[in-house]
Structures are given as structure tokens and as C-alpha cells.
XYZ file of C-alpha atoms in Angstrom:
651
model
C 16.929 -8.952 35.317
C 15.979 -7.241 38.331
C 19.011 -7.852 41.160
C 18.682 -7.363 44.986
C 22.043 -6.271 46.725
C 22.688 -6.609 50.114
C 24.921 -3.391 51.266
C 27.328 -3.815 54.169
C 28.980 -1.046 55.855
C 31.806 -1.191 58.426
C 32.899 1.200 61.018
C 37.096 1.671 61.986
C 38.002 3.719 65.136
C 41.819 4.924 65.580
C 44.345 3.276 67.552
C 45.128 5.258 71.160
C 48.519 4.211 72.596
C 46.961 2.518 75.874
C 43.863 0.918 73.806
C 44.292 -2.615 73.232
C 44.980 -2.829 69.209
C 41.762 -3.313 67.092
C 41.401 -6.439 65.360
C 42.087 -6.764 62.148
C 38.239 -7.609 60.299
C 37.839 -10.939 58.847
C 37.005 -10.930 55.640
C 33.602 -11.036 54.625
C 32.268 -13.530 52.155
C 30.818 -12.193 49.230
C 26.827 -11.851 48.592
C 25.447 -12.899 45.473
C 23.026 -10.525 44.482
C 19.190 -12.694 44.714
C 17.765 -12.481 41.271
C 14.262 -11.025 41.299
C 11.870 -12.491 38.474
C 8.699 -10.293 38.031
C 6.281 -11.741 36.808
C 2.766 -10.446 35.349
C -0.001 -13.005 35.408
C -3.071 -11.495 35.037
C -4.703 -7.794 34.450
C -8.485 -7.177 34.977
C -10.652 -5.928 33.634
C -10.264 -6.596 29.758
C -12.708 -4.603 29.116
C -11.946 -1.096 30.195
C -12.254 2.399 30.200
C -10.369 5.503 30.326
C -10.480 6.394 33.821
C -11.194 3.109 35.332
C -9.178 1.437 38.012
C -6.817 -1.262 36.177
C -5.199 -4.227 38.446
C -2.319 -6.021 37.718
C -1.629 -9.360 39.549
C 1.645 -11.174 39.205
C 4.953 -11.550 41.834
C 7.633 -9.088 42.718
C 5.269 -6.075 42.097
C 6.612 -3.791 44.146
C 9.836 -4.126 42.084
C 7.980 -2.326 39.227
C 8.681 1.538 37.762
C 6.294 1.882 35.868
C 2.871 0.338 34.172
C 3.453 0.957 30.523
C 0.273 1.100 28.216
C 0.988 0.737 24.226
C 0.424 0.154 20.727
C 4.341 -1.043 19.973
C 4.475 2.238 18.270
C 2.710 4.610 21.287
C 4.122 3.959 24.996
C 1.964 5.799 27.536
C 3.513 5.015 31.144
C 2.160 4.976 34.564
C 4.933 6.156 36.737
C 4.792 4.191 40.323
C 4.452 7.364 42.189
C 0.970 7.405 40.560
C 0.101 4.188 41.749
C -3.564 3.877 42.913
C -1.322 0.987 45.429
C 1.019 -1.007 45.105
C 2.095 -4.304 46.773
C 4.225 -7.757 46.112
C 1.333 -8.898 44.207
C -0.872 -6.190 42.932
C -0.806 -3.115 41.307
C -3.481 -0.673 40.643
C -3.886 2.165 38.480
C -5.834 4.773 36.857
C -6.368 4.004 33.066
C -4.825 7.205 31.367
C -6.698 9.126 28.724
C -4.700 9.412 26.427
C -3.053 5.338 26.230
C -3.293 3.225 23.465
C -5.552 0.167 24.314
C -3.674 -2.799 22.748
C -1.298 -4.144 25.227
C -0.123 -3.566 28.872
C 3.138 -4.350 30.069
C 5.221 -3.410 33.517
C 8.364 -1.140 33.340
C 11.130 -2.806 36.345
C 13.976 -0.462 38.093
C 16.191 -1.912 35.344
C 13.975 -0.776 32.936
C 13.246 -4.004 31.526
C 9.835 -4.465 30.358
C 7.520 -7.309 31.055
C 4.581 -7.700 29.110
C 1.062 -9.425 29.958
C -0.088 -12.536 27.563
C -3.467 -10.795 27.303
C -5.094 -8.334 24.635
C -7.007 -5.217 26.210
C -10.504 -4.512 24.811
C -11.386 -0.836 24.625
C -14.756 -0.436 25.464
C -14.550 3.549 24.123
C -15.422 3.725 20.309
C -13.390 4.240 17.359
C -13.471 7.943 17.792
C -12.060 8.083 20.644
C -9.054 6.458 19.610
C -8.825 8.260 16.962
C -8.801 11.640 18.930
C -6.603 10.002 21.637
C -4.329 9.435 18.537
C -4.609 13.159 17.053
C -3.734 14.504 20.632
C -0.802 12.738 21.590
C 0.674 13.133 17.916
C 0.338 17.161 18.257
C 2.333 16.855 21.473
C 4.818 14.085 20.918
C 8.399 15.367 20.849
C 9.835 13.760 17.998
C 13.535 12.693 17.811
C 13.585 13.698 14.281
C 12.155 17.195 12.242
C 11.559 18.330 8.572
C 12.961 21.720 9.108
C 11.814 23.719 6.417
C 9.435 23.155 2.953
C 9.727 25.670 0.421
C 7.472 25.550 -2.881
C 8.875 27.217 -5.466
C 7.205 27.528 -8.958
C 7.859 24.276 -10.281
C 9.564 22.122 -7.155
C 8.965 21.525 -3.772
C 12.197 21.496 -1.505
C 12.284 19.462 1.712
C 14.654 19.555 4.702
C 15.026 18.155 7.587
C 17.101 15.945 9.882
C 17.207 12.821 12.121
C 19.480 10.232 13.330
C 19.335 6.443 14.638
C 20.154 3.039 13.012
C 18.438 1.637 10.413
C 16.311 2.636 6.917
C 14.315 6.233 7.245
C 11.782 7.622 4.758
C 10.598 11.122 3.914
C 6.979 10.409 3.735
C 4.742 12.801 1.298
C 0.879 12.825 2.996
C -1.572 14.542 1.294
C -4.978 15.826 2.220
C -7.011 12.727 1.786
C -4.788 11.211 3.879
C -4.262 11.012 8.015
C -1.001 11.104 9.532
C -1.911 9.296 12.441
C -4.444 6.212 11.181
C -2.086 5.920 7.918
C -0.140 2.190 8.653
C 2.475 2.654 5.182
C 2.695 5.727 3.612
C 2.344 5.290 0.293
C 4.482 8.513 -1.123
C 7.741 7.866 0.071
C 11.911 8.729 -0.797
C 14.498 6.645 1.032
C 16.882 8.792 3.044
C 20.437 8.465 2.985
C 21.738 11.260 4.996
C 21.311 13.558 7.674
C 20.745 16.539 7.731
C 18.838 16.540 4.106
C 17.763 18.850 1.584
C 15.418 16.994 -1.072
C 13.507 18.417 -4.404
C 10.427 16.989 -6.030
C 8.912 18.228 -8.961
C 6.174 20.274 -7.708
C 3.538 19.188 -10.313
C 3.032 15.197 -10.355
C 0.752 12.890 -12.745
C -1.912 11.113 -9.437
C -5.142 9.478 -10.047
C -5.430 11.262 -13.788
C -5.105 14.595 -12.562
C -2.223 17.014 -12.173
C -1.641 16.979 -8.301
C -0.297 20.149 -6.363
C 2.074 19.154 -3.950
C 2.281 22.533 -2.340
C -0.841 20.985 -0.752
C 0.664 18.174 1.069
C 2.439 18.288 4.150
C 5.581 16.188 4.756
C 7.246 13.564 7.939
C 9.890 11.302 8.365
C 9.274 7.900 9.530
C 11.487 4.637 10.288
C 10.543 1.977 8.189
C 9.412 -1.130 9.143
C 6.105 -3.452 8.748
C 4.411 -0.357 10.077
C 6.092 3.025 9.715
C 7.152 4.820 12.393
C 6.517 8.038 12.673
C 9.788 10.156 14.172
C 8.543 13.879 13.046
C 5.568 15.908 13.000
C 4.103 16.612 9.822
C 5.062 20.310 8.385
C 3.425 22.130 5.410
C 5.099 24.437 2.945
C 6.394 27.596 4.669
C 6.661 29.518 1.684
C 4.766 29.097 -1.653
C 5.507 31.618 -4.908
C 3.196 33.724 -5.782
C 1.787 33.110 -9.448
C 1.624 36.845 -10.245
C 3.477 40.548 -8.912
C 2.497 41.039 -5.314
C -0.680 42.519 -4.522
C -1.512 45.562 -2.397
C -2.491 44.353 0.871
C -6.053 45.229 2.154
C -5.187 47.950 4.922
C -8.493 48.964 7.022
C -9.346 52.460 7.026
C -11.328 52.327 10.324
C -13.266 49.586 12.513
C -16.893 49.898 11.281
C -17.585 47.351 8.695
C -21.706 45.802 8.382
C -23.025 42.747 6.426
C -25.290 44.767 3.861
C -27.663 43.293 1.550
C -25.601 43.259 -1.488
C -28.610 44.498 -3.978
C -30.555 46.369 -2.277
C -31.536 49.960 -3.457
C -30.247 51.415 -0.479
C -26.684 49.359 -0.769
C -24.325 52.125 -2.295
C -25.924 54.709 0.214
C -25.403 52.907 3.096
C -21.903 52.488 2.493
C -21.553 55.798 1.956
C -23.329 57.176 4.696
C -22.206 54.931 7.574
C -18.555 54.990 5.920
C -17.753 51.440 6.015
C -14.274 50.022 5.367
C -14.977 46.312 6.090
C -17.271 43.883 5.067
C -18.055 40.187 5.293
C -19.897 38.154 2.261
C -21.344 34.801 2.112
C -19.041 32.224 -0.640
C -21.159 29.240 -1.125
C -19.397 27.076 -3.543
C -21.940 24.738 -4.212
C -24.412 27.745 -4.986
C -21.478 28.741 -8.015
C -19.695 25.283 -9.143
C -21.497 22.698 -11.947
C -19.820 19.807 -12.967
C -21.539 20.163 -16.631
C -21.398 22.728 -19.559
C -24.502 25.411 -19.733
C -24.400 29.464 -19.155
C -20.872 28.982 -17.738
C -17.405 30.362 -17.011
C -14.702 28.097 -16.923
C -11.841 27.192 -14.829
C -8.591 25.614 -15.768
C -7.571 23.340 -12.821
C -5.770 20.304 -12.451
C -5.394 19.467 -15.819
C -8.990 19.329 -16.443
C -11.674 22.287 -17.112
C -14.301 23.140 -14.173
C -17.609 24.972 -14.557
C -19.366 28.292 -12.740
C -22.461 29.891 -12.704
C -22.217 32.848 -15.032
C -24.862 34.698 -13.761
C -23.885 34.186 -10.310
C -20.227 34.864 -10.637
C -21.317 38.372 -12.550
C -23.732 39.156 -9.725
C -20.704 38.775 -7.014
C -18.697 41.003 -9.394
C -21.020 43.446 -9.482
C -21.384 43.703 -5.363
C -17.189 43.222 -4.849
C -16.568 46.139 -7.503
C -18.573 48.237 -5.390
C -16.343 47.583 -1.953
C -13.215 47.697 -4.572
C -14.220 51.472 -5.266
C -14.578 52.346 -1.898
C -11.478 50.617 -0.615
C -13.056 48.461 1.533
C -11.597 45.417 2.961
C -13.838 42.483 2.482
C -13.219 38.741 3.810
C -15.286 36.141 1.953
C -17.235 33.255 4.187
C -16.374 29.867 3.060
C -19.510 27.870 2.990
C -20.309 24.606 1.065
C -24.263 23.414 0.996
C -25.109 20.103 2.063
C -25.826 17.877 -1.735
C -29.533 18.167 -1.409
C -28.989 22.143 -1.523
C -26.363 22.120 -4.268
C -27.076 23.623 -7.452
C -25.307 20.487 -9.151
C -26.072 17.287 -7.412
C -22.603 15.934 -8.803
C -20.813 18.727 -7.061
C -22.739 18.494 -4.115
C -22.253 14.934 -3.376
C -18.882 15.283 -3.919
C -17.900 18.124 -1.472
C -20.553 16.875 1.480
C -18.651 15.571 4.132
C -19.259 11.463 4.288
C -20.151 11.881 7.917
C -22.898 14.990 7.510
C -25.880 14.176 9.242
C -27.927 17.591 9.788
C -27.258 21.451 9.640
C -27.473 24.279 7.294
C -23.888 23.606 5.735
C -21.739 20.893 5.847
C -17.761 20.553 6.136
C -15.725 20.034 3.358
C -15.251 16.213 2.228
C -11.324 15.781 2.287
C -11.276 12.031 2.451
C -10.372 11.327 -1.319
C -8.778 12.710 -3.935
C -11.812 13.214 -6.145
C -13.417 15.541 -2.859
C -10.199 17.361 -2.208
C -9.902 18.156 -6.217
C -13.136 19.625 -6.565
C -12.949 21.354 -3.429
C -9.090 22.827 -4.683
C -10.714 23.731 -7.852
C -13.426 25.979 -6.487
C -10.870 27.540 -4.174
C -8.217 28.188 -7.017
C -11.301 29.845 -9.486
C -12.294 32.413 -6.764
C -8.928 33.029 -6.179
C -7.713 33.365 -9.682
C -11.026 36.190 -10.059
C -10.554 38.177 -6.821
C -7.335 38.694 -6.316
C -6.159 40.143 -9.382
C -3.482 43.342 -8.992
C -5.967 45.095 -11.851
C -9.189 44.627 -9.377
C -11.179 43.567 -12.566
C -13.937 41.830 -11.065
C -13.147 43.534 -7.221
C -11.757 41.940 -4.252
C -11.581 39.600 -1.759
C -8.752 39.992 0.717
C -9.400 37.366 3.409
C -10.923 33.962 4.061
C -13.192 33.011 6.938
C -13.122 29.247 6.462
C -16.821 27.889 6.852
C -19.060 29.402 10.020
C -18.986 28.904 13.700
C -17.002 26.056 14.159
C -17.830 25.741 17.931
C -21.262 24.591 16.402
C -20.165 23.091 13.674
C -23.018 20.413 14.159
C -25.196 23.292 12.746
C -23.251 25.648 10.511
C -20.354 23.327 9.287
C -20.980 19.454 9.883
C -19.438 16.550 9.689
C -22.042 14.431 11.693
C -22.821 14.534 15.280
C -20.879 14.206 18.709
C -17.232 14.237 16.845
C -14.655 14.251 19.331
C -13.512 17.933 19.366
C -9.259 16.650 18.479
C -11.153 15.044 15.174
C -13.467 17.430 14.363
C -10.602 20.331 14.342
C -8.419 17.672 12.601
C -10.498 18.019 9.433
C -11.539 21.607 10.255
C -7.414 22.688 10.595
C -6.978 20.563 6.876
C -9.629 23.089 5.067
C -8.205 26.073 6.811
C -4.518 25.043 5.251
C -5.693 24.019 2.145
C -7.327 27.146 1.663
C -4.521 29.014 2.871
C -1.908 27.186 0.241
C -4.358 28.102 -2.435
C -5.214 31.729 -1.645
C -1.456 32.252 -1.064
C -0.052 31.482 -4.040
C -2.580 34.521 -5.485
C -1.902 37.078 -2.424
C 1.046 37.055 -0.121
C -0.924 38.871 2.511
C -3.956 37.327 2.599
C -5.078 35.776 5.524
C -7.689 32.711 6.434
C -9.741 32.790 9.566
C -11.249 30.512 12.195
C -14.856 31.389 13.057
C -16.441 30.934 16.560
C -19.231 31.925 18.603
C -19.002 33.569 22.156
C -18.396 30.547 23.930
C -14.992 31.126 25.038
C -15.054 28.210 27.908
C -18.728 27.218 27.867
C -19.743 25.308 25.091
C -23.039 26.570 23.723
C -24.776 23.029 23.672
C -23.351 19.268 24.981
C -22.371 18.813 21.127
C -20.267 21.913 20.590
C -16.814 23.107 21.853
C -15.586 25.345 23.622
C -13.669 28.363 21.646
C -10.572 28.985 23.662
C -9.990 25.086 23.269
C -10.387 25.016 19.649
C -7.886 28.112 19.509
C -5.587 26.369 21.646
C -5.592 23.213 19.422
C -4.707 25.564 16.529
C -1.806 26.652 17.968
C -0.855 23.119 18.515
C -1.331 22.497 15.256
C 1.464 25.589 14.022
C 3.788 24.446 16.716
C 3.547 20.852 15.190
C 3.307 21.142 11.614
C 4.768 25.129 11.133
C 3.235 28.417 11.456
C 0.499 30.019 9.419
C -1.203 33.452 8.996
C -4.541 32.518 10.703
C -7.221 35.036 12.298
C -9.972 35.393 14.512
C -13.242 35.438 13.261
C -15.134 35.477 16.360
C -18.983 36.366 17.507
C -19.640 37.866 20.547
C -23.092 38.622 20.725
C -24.392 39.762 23.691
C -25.457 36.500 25.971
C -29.104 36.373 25.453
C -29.213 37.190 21.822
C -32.422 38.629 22.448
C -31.380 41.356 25.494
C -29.306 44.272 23.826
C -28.079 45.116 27.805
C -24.951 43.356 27.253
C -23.143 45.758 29.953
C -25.380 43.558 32.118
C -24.036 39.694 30.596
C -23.459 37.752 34.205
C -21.501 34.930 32.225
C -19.119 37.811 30.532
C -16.589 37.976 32.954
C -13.079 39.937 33.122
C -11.291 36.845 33.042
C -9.277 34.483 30.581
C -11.485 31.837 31.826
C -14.573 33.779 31.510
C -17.512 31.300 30.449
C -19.104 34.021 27.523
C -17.197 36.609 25.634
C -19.456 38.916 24.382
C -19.657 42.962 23.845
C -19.500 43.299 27.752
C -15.720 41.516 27.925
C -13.897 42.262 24.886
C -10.863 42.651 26.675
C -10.450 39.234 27.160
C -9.918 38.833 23.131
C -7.691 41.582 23.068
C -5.828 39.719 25.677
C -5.485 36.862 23.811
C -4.355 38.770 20.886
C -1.851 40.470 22.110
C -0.460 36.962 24.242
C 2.858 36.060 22.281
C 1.684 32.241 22.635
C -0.861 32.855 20.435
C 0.570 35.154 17.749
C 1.977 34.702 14.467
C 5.624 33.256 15.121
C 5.477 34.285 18.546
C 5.729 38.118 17.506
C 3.370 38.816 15.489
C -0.619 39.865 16.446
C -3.151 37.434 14.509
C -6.144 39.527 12.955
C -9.321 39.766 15.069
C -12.738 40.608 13.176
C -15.643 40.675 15.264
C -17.016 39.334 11.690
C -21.082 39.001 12.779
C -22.528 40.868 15.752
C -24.755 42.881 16.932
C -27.752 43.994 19.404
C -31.335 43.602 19.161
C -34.527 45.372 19.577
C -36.932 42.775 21.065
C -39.830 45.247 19.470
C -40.046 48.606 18.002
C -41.394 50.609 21.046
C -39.108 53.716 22.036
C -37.715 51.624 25.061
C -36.464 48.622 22.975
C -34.977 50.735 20.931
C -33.436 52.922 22.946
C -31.289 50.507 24.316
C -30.496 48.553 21.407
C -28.516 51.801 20.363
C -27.162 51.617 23.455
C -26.024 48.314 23.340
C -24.685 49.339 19.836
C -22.423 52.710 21.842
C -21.369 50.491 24.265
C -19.968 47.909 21.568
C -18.554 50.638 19.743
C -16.259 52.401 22.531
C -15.031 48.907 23.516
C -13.957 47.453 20.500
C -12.484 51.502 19.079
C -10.341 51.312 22.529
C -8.801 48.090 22.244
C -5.936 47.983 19.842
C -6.173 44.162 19.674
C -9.333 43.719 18.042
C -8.846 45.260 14.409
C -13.026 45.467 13.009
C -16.163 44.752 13.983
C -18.945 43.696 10.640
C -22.369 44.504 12.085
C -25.013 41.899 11.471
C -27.987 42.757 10.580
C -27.629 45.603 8.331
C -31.857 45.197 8.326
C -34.057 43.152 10.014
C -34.271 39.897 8.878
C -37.936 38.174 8.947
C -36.067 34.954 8.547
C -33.948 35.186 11.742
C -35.809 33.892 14.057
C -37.861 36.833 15.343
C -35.274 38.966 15.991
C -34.472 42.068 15.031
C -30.782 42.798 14.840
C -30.694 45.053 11.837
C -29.629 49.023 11.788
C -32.936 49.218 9.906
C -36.522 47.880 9.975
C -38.542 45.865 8.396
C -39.324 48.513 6.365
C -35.850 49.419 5.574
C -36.118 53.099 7.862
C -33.687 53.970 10.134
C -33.962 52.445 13.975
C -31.861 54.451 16.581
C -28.677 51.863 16.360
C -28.132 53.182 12.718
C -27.701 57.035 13.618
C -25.493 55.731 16.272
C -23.396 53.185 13.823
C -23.058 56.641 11.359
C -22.041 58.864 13.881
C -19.464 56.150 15.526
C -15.932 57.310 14.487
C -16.564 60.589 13.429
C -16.543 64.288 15.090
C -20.597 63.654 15.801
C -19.791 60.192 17.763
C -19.390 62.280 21.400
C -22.577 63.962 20.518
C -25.027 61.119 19.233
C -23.279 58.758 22.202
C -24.140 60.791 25.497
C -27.844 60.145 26.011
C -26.686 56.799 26.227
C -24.614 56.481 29.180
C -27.592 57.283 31.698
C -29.468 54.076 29.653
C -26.473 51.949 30.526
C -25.944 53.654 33.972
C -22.480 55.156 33.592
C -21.110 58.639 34.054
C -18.618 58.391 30.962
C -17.027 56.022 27.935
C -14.285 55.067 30.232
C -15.445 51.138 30.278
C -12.468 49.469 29.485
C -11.757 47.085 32.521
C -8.254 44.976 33.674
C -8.337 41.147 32.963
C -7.927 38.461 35.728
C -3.773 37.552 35.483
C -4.598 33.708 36.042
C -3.057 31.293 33.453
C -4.891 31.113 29.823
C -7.405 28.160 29.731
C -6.049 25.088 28.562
């Protein structure tokens, strides 16, 4: 109980010999401390939202620490220094962001806690708590850690430690499930000391299929009615490979392009513009039948999955070509929405239960039937591309789906997701992928992809980029380190304009709304900022994986400075060590695009200005073919690179 004290000091002087003697002090009578009862009587409104003013009523108020917001699980505090007021009677306060909704209490100076009678009603919906949940999870210190999780060829080996009194769990969660909405995890091993080193058979018997756990992630929780959750989640650090390791892809140069993979003029191109990157479009629902026909099959899971022959041999064809030329090629990631698949079956089962709209949709990981199929598809490309004989070519890295920033278009999982749940899902595809593609190639790497809008989301429904970054590396502090890059878009800012030495949004700043051709330091930046490397040491990959400039027409003009555009992009990107390729989209222009015309080529397939400049980039002709250029973009030589603003990174 709260106690007042009554202090009482007294003052002695010393005794001079002609000063009448001080008298001795009576003694004084002991105070008993006045017991102070808070007492919390009513809070208003019930009905509240984040931000809102919240007022407490009761007695002996001004007594209180703290206002304490919680689930019995979450405690979100109010310290009294953050008091809107305070008084004997009242308190108010800000409603925090980030507090669970379900009760309100008061915190007193001897830290006893005093809860209200009442139940709060959260006016904001479902997904809000949900995010609210996500967020505080990825930041919670934990008083407990699984250290380490090694998967070797036929276990899984967990450790970790904790401490405290009474039962603990290591918890197994797997992809269909969520850490933070999960009540009782259902895959669970009593712990009986600390620190512990556990095994598990790596291959178990689940729902009539042979599960991988190498997929799962694993926590440790106090048990109870409702588990508590004392550790962050961690995924395997280290999986075995299945096979000898693999030569990893190492890029020959920067100058990579997107080129129409039969096309009579494919071989020639990459020849002539001497590519040694390239990007290609993996749509798994365009390859993956859940029935017998022309088909190759897969061995996965215990059971046998079906692919399009003739489309598997038409990708072989394309990635033996790259294979003989050494060039490094990252496959996109996409999955049709059912109503595009070529099986209906598979379809249904990899759309994402919440897709509304959009050319693709995210992967459905919300049961184990989804996250099978979805593992299954992922394992077969695998098992075909990254072979140490290069039998059918190969596919070095993974750009996981398209332009997350806009996912609501090019990877959805319905509309106005809260950004913490969205990347929840999105993160959960990018590792699942990962566990799969390692276990072929131990250098292979998966990739986020993002448009330019570094700060500025492109529409009221999308994210901002350097957000969605920063929640990744939340995610590898939390739940251990992975080798993710950046797959990253920065067309010029009006998609249209090739002047992108003229982008006003394209600042040289970390908080710079755009990042486009104009500001590619600010990536290289990033990239070379320890907080957002590999481990802390080690540079993440950065493709500039679709870009380009366009040529609003085909007069001389137009065109002109679309090749300039294309020189200016060039001597950026070729000066900063950070950024490691750029894949020029379009190799041709497109009649389906939209109007533009982003391509090297025409319509006709000839040669526009941009494509003598993309050949001659990187070679002894690149000084040469460059310098009529520099009086179109106004400059007196390539020496463009600019310093970046030292202010904090975003958050």
C-alpha cells in the first residue's frame, strides 16, 4: 500500500563556555505513516482510440507512476511525466499506439497496481491489433532466447536459454502459423534445463505429408492457460546442403537487360550489348498442375507434384543460353491470382484468402495444404536450376514476388493491410523461399523488391520503401539473420520524362521522398550502413532489377534524351560500389505498357539511340558514344556523383 511519511529534521549547535547549556530535546513521538488507498473508479471513454485523450477518475491520483494499458500478457505504460494532467482525482492521458486494448490499470510509487472494473472497447479494427501486436513483438526484449538452430540432414538442433520459476516450453511454429495471434502452441517439448541444446528429427509425419521442419522457426514460452511468450522466434541459421557446393554466380560487369527470351534477335543482343545479368519472370501457377497430362514430375513431401513439360523445356532452353554466357540471372517469384492459373486446383490453393484485385497475388501461407504446394513448387525449380552440372541452366537468385511497396497491385493480399501485417506474410515467403533455395545453393540469395518510393508512398494504399527495409531488419534482429537483397526500381519520377537529372522529389538525402536514377547515392548509402548489412559486416546485394528511361515519341529530341537519361544512369550506378547491377527494362518497346516506350529498341525491333549507348557503356567506346550527352543534360563532365545529407536514416 501506498504510505505517506512525515520527515523531521533537527538542528544541534555546540556548546560555548559562557552560553547557557542547550537543552537536551524531548523526545519526539513517533508518526505513523497515513496509509494512502488509491482508488480507480471510473475511465472514459470505453470506446476509444489510439491517440485519444483517456481520463481516469478515482482518489489519491496524484499518488500514481504510471497508467498501465494491457492484455495480462502485453503491459504498455504511461509514465506520469507524460501525463496530459494530473490531479487528486483525475488523470489524463494520451492513448498509446501501440497498447493492448483490454484492460487499464494505474501503476502507484510502490509499484502496486490497481486495476479498473471496466473492459475497454477498441474502436480500431482487427488489423490494427494485429499490427500493433506484430510491432511490439519485433521489439520486445525478451528475458529468454533460442540461441542458435542448426538443420542438419536428418535433425534439427535447438538451443537456447532462459530462467524464472515455473514450467517452460520450446514451442515449434510453423508457417501456417502466427507467433503473435497463436493462444497454445500446439508443437511443443517441456524444458528442463537451462541453457539447452535439443534435437528433433528433422523429417516428421503432419497432416499426411512429410513436413520439413527446417521451415519452421522456433520460441520459448511459459506455460500457462495462455502461453507466454519469453523469446523471439528464430529460424534455422544453417541448413545442409543436399548436394557438393555450387559455384557461386560472380557478375562480370553491371549491365544486365530483361530481353525477350525468344526472340530472333535474343542470342545477338546478348552478345552485342555484353550482358552479365539478367532478370526472368517465375510464375508458378503458369508451370504447376495438380493432375497427370504432358508432365514432369516432382517428388515432394512424400507425395508426387506435376509441371508443365512444355513450359519447363521452354525455360530450359532460355536459362541454357545465360548458363553459356556466364550470366548471372535472378528469377522473379510470381504466383497468378486462381482465375489466371493454368490449374484451377493450384490456383485456388496458392491465392492468398485475402486477394481482392491486382495482377498477382501473395502467396497463401495460412494452412498447411497452401504452404505445401507453395514448398513444392519452390523445391522443383530449385532441384532443376541449381544443379553443379548446369543441365537445364541456372538460376542464382530469388526476387520474391514484385514491388512490394504496391503490393495491392503486383503482389496482393487484399486492400489497405496495415504495412507490420502485410510485411508479416511478405517476410514468411521471403524465408521460406530462402530455407528451400538454400538447401540447393549455399550462396544464393532472395531479394525484396520495391519501387522508388523511398519515404513517399506511391499511392494512400502502399508503403513506403525505407520502412519496409527497416521492418526487415527488425525482423533478422528478432528472429536471426538472413542473406536478403535489394531489388529495387528507381525509375526516373515521371515514368514518362527520361530527364531524371531534373527529378525535384530525388533528393541527396536519406530522407529523400523518390530515389530514382538522379539519387542513387542514397542506396549506396544504405548499402554500405552496417545497420543494414548482413550480420552487421557484410554489404546486402543491390540490383537495380527493372529500370529504365523513356522516349515519350520517336522524334530526334525524345530520343536524344532518352539516351541521355540512359548515360546519366549508367555513370551513376558504374561509380557507386554499393549498387552491384542494373537489368534494363524494356529491352523493346512494349505495346502493352501503357504507351510508353522504355525499350533499347522500337516497335519494330531497330535500334533507338539508348541501345548504342547501353553497348558502348563499359567498354573502351563508352567515353566516346557518352560526350554528346553531357551538353543534353547540361554538364561539363561525368563527375555527377554528389555527398548525402548526414541526418539520421528514416525510421
Amino acid at each position: 500500500m501506498m504510505m505517506a511519511f512525515v520527515a523531521i529534521s533537527l538542528m544541534f549547535g555546540a556548546c560555548k563556555d559562557n552560553d547557557v547549556p542547550e537543552k537536551v530535546p524531548e523526545e519526539v513521538p513517533e508518526v505513523v505513516p497515513e496509509e494512502v488507498v488509491i482508488t480507480l473508479t471510473e475511465v472514459a471513454p470505453t470506446s476509444i482510440v489510439k491517440g485519444a485523450y483517456l481520463t481516469l477518475t478515482g482518489t489519491n491520483l496524484d499518488h500514481v507512476n504510471a497508467v498501465r494499458f494491457t492484455d495480462l500478457s502485453v503491459n504498455v505504460d504511461v509514465l506520469k511525466e507524460n501525463f496530459v494532467s494530473v490531479s487528486a482525482t483525475q488523470i489524463l492521458v494520451t492513448v498509446p499506439a501501440d497498447a493492448p486494448f483490454d484492460k487499464v490499470a494505474v501503476v502507484s510509487e510502490e509499484n502496486e497496481v490497481i486495476f479498473w472494473s471496466g473492459t475497454l472497447e477498441e474502436k480500431v479494427s482487427a488489423e490494427t491489433k494485429k499490427a500493433r501486436a506484430i510491432e511490439h513483438y519485433l521489439v520486445q526484449d525478451y528475458v529468454a532466447q533460442v540461441t542458435e538452430v542448426t538443420a542438419s540432414q536428418t535433425q534439427i538442433i535447438v538451443k537456447g536459454l532462459y530462467s524464472g520459476t515455473g514450467n517452460y516450453s520450446l514451442c515449434e511454429v510453423t508457417p501456417w502459423q502466427d507467433v503473435t495471434l497463436t493462444e497454445v502452441f500446439e508443437y511443443r517439448t517441456a524444458l528442463t534445463d537451462a541453457p539447452f541444446s535439443l534435437s528433433f528429427d528433422r523429417f516428421v509425419t503432419r497432416n499426411n505429408s512429410t513436413y520439413d521442419r527446417s521451415l519452421s522457426k522456433w520460441l520459448i514460452v511459459k506455460d500457462g492457460t495462455k502461453d507466454e511468450i519469453i523469446s523471439h522466434a528464430r529460424y534455422a541459421d544453417n541448413i545442409d546442403a543436399k548436394q557438393s557446393p555450387l559455384s557461386p554466380g560472380v557478375l562480370a560487369g553491371k549491365k544486365g537487360a530483361a530481353i525477350w527470351a525468344f526472340h530472333p534477335l535474343f542470342q545477338q543482343d546478348l552478345d552485342d550489348l555484353k550482358l552479365t545479368c539478367a532478370t526472368y519472370n517465375l510464375t508458378l501457377t503458369d508451370l504447376m498442375y495438380a493432375t497427370q497430362g504432358d508432365v514432369i514430375t516432382h517428388q515432394y513431401a512424400g507425395k508426387t507434384w506435376y509441371f508443365n513439360r512444355s513450359g519447363i523445356e521452354a525455360l530450359d532452353i532460355v536459362l541454357l543460353e545465360y548458363a553459356k554466357r556466364n550470366v548471372v540471372v535472378a528469377a522473379i517469384v510470381l504466383i497468378r491470382p486462381a482465375a489466371s492459373a493454368a490449374d484451377k486446383t493450384i490456383g485456388n490453393l496458392l491465392q492468398h484468402p485475402d486477394y481482392a484485385s491486382g495482377h498477382y497475388t501473395m502467396p497463401n501461407l495460412s494452412t498447411p495444404e497452401s504452404v505445401e504446394t507453395y514448398a513444392a513448387a519452390l523445391d522443383f525449380v530449385a532441384s532443376r536450376y541449381m544443379r553443379n552440372d548446369n543441365r537445364y541452366g541456372r538460376i542464382h537468385h530469388w526476387i520474391i514476388h514484385n514491388e512490394a511497396d504496391i503490393g495491392y497491385e503486383w503482389t496482393n493480399m487484399g486492400r489497405n493491410r496495415a504495412m507490420s501485417v502485410y510485411m508479416d506474410t511478405y517476410v514468411k515467403s521471403m524465408r521460406l523461399c530462402y530455407n528451400i533455395f538454400r538447401q540447393y545453393d549455399s550462396n544464393t540469395e532472395v531479394f525484396g523488391s520495391f519501387t522508388q518510393s523511398w519515404t513517399q508512398p506511391i499511392s494512400s494504399q502502399g508503403y513506403s520503401t525505407v520502412k519496409m527495409l527497416n521492418a526487415l531488419n527488425d525482423y533478422c534482429r528478432a528472429e536471426g539473420d538472413f542473406k536478403w537483397g535489394l531489388a529495387i526500381h528507381p525509375y526516373p519520377q515521371s515514368i514518362t520524362d527520361p530527364k531524371t537529372w531534373l527529378d525535384a522529389d530525388a533528393t541527396f538525402s536519406m530522407n529523400t521522398k523518390l530515389l530514382t536514377f538522379k539519387n542513387l547515392e542514397v542506396v549506396d548509402k544504405w548499402a554500405k550502413t552496417p545497420a543494414n548489412q548482413y550480420l552487421g559486416t557484410v554489404k546486402r546485394s543491390v540490383w537495380l532489377s527493372e529500370n529504365g528511361t523513356n522516349s515519350p515519341s520517336y522524334s530526334d529530341k525524345d530520343l536524344e534524351e532518352q539516351a541521355a537519361g540512359c548515360a546519366y544512369a549508367w555513370k551513376k550506378l558504374n561509380a557507386l560500389s554499393g549498387i552491384d547491377c542494373i537489368v534494363w527494362n524494356n529491352w523493346a518497346d512494349n505495346p502493352a505498357e501503357f504507351g510508353l516506350r522504355l525499350g533499347l529498341r522500337n516497335f519494330d525491333f531497330e535500334p533507338k539511340s539508348a541501345w548504342y549507348v547501353y553497348k558502348a557503356a563499359d567498354t573502351p567506346e563508352e567515353d566516346a558514344v557518352f560526350e554528346p550527352y553531357k551538353a543534353v543534360i547540361g554538364i561539363s563532365d561525368w563527375n555527377i556523383i554528389q555527398n548525402i545529407y548526414t541526418e539520421a536514416m528514416p525510421n
